[in-house]
mmCIF file with all atom_site columns, C-alpha atoms and ligand atoms in Angstrom:
data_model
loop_
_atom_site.group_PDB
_atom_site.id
_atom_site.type_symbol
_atom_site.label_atom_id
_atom_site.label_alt_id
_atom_site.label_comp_id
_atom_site.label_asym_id
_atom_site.label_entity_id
_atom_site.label_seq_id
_atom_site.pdbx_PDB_ins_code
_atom_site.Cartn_x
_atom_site.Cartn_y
_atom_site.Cartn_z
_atom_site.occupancy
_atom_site.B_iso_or_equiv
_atom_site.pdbx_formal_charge
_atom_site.auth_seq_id
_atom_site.auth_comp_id
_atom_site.auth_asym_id
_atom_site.auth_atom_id
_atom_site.pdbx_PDB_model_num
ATOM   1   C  CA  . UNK M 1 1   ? -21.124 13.950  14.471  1.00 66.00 ? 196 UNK M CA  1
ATOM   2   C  CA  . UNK M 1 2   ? -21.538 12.014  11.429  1.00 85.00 ? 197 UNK M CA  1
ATOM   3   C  CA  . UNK M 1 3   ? -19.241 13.278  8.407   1.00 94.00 ? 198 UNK M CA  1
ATOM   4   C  CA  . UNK M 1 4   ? -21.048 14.739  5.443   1.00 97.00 ? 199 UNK M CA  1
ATOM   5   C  CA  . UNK M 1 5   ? -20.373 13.413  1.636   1.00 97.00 ? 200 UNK M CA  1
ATOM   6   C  CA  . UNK M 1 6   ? -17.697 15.268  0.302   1.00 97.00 ? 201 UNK M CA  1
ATOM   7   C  CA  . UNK M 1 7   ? -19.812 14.466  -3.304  1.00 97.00 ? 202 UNK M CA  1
ATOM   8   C  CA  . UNK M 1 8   ? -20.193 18.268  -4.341  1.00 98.00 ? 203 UNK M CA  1
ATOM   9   C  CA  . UNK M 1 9   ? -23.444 17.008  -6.489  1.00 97.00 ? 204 UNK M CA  1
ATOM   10  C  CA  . UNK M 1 10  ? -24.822 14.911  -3.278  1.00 97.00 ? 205 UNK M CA  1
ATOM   11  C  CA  . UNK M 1 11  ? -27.512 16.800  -2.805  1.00 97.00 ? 206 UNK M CA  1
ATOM   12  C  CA  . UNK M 1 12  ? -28.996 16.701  -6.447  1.00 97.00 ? 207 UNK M CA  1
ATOM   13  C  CA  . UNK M 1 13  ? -29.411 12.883  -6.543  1.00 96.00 ? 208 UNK M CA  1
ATOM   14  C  CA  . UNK M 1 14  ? -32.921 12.590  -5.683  1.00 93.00 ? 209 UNK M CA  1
ATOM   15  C  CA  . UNK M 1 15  ? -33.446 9.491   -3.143  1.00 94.00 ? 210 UNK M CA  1
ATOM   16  C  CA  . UNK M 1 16  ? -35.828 9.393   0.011   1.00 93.00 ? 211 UNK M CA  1
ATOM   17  C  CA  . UNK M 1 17  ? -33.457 9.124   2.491   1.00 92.00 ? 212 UNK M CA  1
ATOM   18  C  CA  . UNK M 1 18  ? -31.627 12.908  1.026   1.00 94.00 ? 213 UNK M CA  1
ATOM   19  C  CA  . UNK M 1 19  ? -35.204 14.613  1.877   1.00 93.00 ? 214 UNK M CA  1
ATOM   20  C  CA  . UNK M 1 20  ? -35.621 16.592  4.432   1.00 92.00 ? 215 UNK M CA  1
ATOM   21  C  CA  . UNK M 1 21  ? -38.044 19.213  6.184   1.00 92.00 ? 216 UNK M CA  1
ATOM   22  C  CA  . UNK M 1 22  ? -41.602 19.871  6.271   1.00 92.00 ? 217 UNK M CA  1
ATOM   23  C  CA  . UNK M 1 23  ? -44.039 17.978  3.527   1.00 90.00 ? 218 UNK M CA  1
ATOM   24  C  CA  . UNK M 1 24  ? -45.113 19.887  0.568   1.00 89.00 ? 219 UNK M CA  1
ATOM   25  C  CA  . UNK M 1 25  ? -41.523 21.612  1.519   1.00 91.00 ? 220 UNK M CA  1
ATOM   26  C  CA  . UNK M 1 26  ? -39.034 19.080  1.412   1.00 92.00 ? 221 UNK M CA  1
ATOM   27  C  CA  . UNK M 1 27  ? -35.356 19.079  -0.247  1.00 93.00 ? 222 UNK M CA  1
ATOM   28  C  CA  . UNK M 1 28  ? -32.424 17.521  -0.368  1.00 95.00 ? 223 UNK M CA  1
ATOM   29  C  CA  . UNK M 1 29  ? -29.755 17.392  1.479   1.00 96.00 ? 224 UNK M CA  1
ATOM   30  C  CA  . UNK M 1 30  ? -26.344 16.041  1.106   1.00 96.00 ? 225 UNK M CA  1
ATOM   31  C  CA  . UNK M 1 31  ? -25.368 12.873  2.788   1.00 95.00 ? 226 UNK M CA  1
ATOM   32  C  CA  . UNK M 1 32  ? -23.644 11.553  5.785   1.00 95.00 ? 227 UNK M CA  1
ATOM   33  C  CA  . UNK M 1 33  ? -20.973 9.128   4.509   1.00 94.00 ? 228 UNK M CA  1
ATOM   34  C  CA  . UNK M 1 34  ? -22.454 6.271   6.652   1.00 87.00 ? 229 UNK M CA  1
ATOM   35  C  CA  . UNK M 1 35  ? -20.655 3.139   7.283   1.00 83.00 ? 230 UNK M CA  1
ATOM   36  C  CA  . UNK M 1 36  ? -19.621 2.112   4.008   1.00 78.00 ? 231 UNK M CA  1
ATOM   37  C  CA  . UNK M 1 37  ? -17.799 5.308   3.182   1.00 90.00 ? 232 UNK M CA  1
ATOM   38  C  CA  . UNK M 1 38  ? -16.167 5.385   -0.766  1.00 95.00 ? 233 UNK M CA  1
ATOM   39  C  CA  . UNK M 1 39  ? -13.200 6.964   -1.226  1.00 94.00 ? 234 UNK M CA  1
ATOM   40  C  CA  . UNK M 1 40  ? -11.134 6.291   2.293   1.00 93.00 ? 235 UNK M CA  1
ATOM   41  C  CA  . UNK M 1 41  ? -14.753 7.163   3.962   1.00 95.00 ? 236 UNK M CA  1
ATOM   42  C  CA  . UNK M 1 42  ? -14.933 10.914  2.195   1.00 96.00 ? 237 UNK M CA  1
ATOM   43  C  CA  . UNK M 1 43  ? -17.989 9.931   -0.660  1.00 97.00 ? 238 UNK M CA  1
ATOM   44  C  CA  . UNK M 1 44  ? -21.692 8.287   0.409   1.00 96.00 ? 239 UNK M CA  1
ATOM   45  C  CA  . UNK M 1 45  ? -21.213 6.523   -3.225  1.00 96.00 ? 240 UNK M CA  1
ATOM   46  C  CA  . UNK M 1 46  ? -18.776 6.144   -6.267  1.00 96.00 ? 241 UNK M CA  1
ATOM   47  C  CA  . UNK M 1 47  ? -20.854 8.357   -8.067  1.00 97.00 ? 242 UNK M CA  1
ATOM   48  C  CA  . UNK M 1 48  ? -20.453 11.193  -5.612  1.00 97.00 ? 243 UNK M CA  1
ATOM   49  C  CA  . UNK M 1 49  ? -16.544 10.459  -5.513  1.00 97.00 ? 244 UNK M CA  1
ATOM   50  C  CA  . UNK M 1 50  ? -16.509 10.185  -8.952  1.00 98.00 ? 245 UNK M CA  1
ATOM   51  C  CA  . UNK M 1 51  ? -18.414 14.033  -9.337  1.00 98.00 ? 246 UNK M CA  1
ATOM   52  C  CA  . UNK M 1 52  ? -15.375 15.185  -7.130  1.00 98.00 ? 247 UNK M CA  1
ATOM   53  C  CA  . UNK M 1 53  ? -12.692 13.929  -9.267  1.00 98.00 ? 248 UNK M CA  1
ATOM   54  C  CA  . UNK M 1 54  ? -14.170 15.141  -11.792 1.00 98.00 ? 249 UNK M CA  1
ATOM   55  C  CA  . UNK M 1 55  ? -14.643 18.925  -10.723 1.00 97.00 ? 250 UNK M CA  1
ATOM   56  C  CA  . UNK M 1 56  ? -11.182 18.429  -8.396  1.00 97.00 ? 251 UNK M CA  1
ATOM   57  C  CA  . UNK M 1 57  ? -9.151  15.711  -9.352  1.00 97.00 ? 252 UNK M CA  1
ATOM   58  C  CA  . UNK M 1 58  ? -6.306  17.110  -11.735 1.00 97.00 ? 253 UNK M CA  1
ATOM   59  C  CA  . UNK M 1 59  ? -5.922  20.184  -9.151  1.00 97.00 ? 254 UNK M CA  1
ATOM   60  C  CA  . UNK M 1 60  ? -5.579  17.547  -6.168  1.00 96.00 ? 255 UNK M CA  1
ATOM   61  C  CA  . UNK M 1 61  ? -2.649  15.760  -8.484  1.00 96.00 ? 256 UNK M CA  1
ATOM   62  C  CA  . UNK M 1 62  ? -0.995  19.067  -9.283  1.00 96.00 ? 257 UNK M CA  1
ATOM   63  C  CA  . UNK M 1 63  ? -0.862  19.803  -5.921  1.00 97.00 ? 258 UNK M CA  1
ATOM   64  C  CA  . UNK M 1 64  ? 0.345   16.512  -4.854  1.00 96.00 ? 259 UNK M CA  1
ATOM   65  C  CA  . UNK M 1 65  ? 2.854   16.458  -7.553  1.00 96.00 ? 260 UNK M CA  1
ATOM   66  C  CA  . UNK M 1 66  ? 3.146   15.440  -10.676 1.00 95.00 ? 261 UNK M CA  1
ATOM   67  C  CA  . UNK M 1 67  ? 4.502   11.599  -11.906 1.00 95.00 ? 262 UNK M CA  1
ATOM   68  C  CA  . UNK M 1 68  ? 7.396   12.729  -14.010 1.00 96.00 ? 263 UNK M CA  1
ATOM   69  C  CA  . UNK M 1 69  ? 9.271   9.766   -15.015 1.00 96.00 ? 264 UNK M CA  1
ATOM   70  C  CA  . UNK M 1 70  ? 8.451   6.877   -15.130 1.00 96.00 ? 265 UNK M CA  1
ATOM   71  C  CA  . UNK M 1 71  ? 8.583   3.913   -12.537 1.00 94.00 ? 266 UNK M CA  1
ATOM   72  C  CA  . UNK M 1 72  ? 10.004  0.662   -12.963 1.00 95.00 ? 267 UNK M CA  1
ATOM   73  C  CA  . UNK M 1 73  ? 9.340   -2.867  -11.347 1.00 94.00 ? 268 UNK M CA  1
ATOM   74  C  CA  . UNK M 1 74  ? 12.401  -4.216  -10.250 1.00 95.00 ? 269 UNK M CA  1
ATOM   75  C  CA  . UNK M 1 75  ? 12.925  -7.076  -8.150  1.00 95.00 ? 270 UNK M CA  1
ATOM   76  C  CA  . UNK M 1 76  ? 13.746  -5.257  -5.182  1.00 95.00 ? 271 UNK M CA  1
ATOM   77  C  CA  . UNK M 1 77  ? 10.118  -3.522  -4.980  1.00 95.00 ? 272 UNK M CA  1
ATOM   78  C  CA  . UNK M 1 78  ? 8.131   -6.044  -6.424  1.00 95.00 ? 273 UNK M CA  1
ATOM   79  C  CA  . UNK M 1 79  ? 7.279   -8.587  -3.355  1.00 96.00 ? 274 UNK M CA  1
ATOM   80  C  CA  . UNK M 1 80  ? 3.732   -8.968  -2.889  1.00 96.00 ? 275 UNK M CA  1
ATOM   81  C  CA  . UNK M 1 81  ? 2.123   -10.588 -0.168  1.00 97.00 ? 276 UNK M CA  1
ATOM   82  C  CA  . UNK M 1 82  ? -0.118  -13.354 -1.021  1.00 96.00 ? 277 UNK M CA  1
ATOM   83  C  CA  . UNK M 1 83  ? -2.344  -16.001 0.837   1.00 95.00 ? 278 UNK M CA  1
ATOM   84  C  CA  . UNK M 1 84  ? -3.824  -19.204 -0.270  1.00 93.00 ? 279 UNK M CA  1
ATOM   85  C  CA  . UNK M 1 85  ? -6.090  -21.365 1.092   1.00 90.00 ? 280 UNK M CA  1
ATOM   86  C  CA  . UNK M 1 86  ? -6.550  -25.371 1.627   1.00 88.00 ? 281 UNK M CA  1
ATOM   87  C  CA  . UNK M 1 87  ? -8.978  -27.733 3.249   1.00 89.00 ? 282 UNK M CA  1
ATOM   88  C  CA  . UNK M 1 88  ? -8.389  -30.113 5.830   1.00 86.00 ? 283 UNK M CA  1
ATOM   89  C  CA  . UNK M 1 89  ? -10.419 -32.050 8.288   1.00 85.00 ? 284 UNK M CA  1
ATOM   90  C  CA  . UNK M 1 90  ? -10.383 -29.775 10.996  1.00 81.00 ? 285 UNK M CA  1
ATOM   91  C  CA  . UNK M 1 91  ? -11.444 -26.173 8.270   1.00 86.00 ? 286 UNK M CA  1
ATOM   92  C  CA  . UNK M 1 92  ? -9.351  -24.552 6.009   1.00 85.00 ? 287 UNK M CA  1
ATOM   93  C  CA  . UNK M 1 93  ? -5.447  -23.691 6.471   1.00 88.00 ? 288 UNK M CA  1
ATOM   94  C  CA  . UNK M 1 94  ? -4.265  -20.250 5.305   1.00 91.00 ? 289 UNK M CA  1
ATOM   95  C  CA  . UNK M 1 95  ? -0.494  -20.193 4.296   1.00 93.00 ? 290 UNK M CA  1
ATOM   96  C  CA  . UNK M 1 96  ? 0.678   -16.914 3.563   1.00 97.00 ? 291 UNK M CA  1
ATOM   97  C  CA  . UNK M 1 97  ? 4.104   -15.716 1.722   1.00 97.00 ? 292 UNK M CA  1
ATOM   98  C  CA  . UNK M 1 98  ? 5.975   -13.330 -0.363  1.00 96.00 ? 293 UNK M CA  1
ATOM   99  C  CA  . UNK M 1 99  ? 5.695   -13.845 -4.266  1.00 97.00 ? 294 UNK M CA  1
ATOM   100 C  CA  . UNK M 1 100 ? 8.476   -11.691 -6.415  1.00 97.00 ? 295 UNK M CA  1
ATOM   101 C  CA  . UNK M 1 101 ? 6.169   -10.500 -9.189  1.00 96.00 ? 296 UNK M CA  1
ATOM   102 C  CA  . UNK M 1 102 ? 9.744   -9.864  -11.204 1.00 95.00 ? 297 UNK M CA  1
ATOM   103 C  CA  . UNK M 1 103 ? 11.290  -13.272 -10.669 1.00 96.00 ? 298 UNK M CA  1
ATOM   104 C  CA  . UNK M 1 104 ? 8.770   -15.173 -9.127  1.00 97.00 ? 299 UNK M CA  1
ATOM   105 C  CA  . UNK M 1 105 ? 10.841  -16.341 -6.256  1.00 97.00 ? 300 UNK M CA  1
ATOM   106 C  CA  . UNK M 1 106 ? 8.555   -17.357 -3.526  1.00 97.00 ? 301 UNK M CA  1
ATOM   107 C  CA  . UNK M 1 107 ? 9.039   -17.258 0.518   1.00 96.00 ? 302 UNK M CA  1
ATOM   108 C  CA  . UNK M 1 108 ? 7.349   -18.212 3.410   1.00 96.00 ? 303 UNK M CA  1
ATOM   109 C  CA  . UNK M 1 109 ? 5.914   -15.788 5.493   1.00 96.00 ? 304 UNK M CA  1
ATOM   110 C  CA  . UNK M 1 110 ? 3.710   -15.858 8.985   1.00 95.00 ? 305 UNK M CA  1
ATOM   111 C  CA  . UNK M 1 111 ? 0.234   -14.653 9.329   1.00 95.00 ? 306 UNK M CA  1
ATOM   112 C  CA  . UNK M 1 112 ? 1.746   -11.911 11.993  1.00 96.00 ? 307 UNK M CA  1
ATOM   113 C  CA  . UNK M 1 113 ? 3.990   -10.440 8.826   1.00 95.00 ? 308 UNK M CA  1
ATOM   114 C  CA  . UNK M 1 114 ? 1.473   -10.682 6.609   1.00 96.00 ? 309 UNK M CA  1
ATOM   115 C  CA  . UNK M 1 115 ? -0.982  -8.743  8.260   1.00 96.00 ? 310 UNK M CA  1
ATOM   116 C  CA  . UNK M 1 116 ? 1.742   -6.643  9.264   1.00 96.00 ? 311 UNK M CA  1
ATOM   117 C  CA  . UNK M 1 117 ? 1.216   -3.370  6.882   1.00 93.00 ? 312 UNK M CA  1
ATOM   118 C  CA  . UNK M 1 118 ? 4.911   -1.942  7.766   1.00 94.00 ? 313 UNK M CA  1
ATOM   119 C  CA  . UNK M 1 119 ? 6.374   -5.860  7.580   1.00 94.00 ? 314 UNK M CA  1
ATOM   120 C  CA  . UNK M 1 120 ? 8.480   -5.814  3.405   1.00 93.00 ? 315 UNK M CA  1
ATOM   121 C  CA  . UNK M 1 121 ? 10.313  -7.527  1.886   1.00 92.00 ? 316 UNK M CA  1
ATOM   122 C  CA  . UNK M 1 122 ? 10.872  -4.648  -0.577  1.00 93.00 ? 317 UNK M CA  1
ATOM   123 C  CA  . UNK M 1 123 ? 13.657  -1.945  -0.585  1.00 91.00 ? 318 UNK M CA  1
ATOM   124 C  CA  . UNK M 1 124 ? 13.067  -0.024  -3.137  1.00 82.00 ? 319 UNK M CA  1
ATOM   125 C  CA  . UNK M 1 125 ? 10.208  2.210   -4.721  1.00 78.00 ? 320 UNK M CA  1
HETATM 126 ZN ZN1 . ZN  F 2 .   ? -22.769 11.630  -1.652  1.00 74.98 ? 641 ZN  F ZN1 1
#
């Protein structure tokens, strides 16, 4: 089963493809998410994801929990992976490594670690 727009205003933005039933008797209906799904595939659109911060988004931090202090970029949490791109003969090369946004230090890394989402160089948060 498809999974319905978590938008809780989905069903008042008036579009064609949100009617259904009967003519002369139609309404609308919320939305299935469909394949290009906002919000980690919960909203049909921005606007619908945006409508549910709005009415639930401070609650949902709350409950999460609250930022408190404040966070710092050090260099021990501030690797980010990187690729870049050059032509040769045969198509273009990717290279991919590790750029310290703190003290721009730069390292090689392989495609495999870079596509790697556990694969860090960084030890703190
Ligand atoms: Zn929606």
């Amino acid at each position: 089963m498809s999974k319905l727009c978590q938008g809780p205003s989905c069903h008042m933005y008036d579009t064609t493809d949100r009617k259904r039933g009967p003519k002369g008797n139609k309404v609308n209906q919320t939305r299935t998410v469909g394949r290009y799904g906002y919000g980690e595939g919960n909203f049909c659109t921005l606007n619908c994801q945006n409508d549910w911060w709005k009415e639930h988004g401070t609650r949902a931090v709350e409950y999460i929990g609250i930022l408190r202090e404040r966070k710092v970029m050090l260099p021990e949490n501030s690797w980010s992976k990187r690729q870049s791109y050059r032509w040769e003969d045969d198509g273009h090369v990717a290279t991919y490594y590790y750029r310290n946004m703190c003290t721009t230090e730069e390292r090689p890394l392989t495609e495999a670690q870079y596509n790697d989402s556990t694969y860090t160089l960084n030890t703190g948060e």
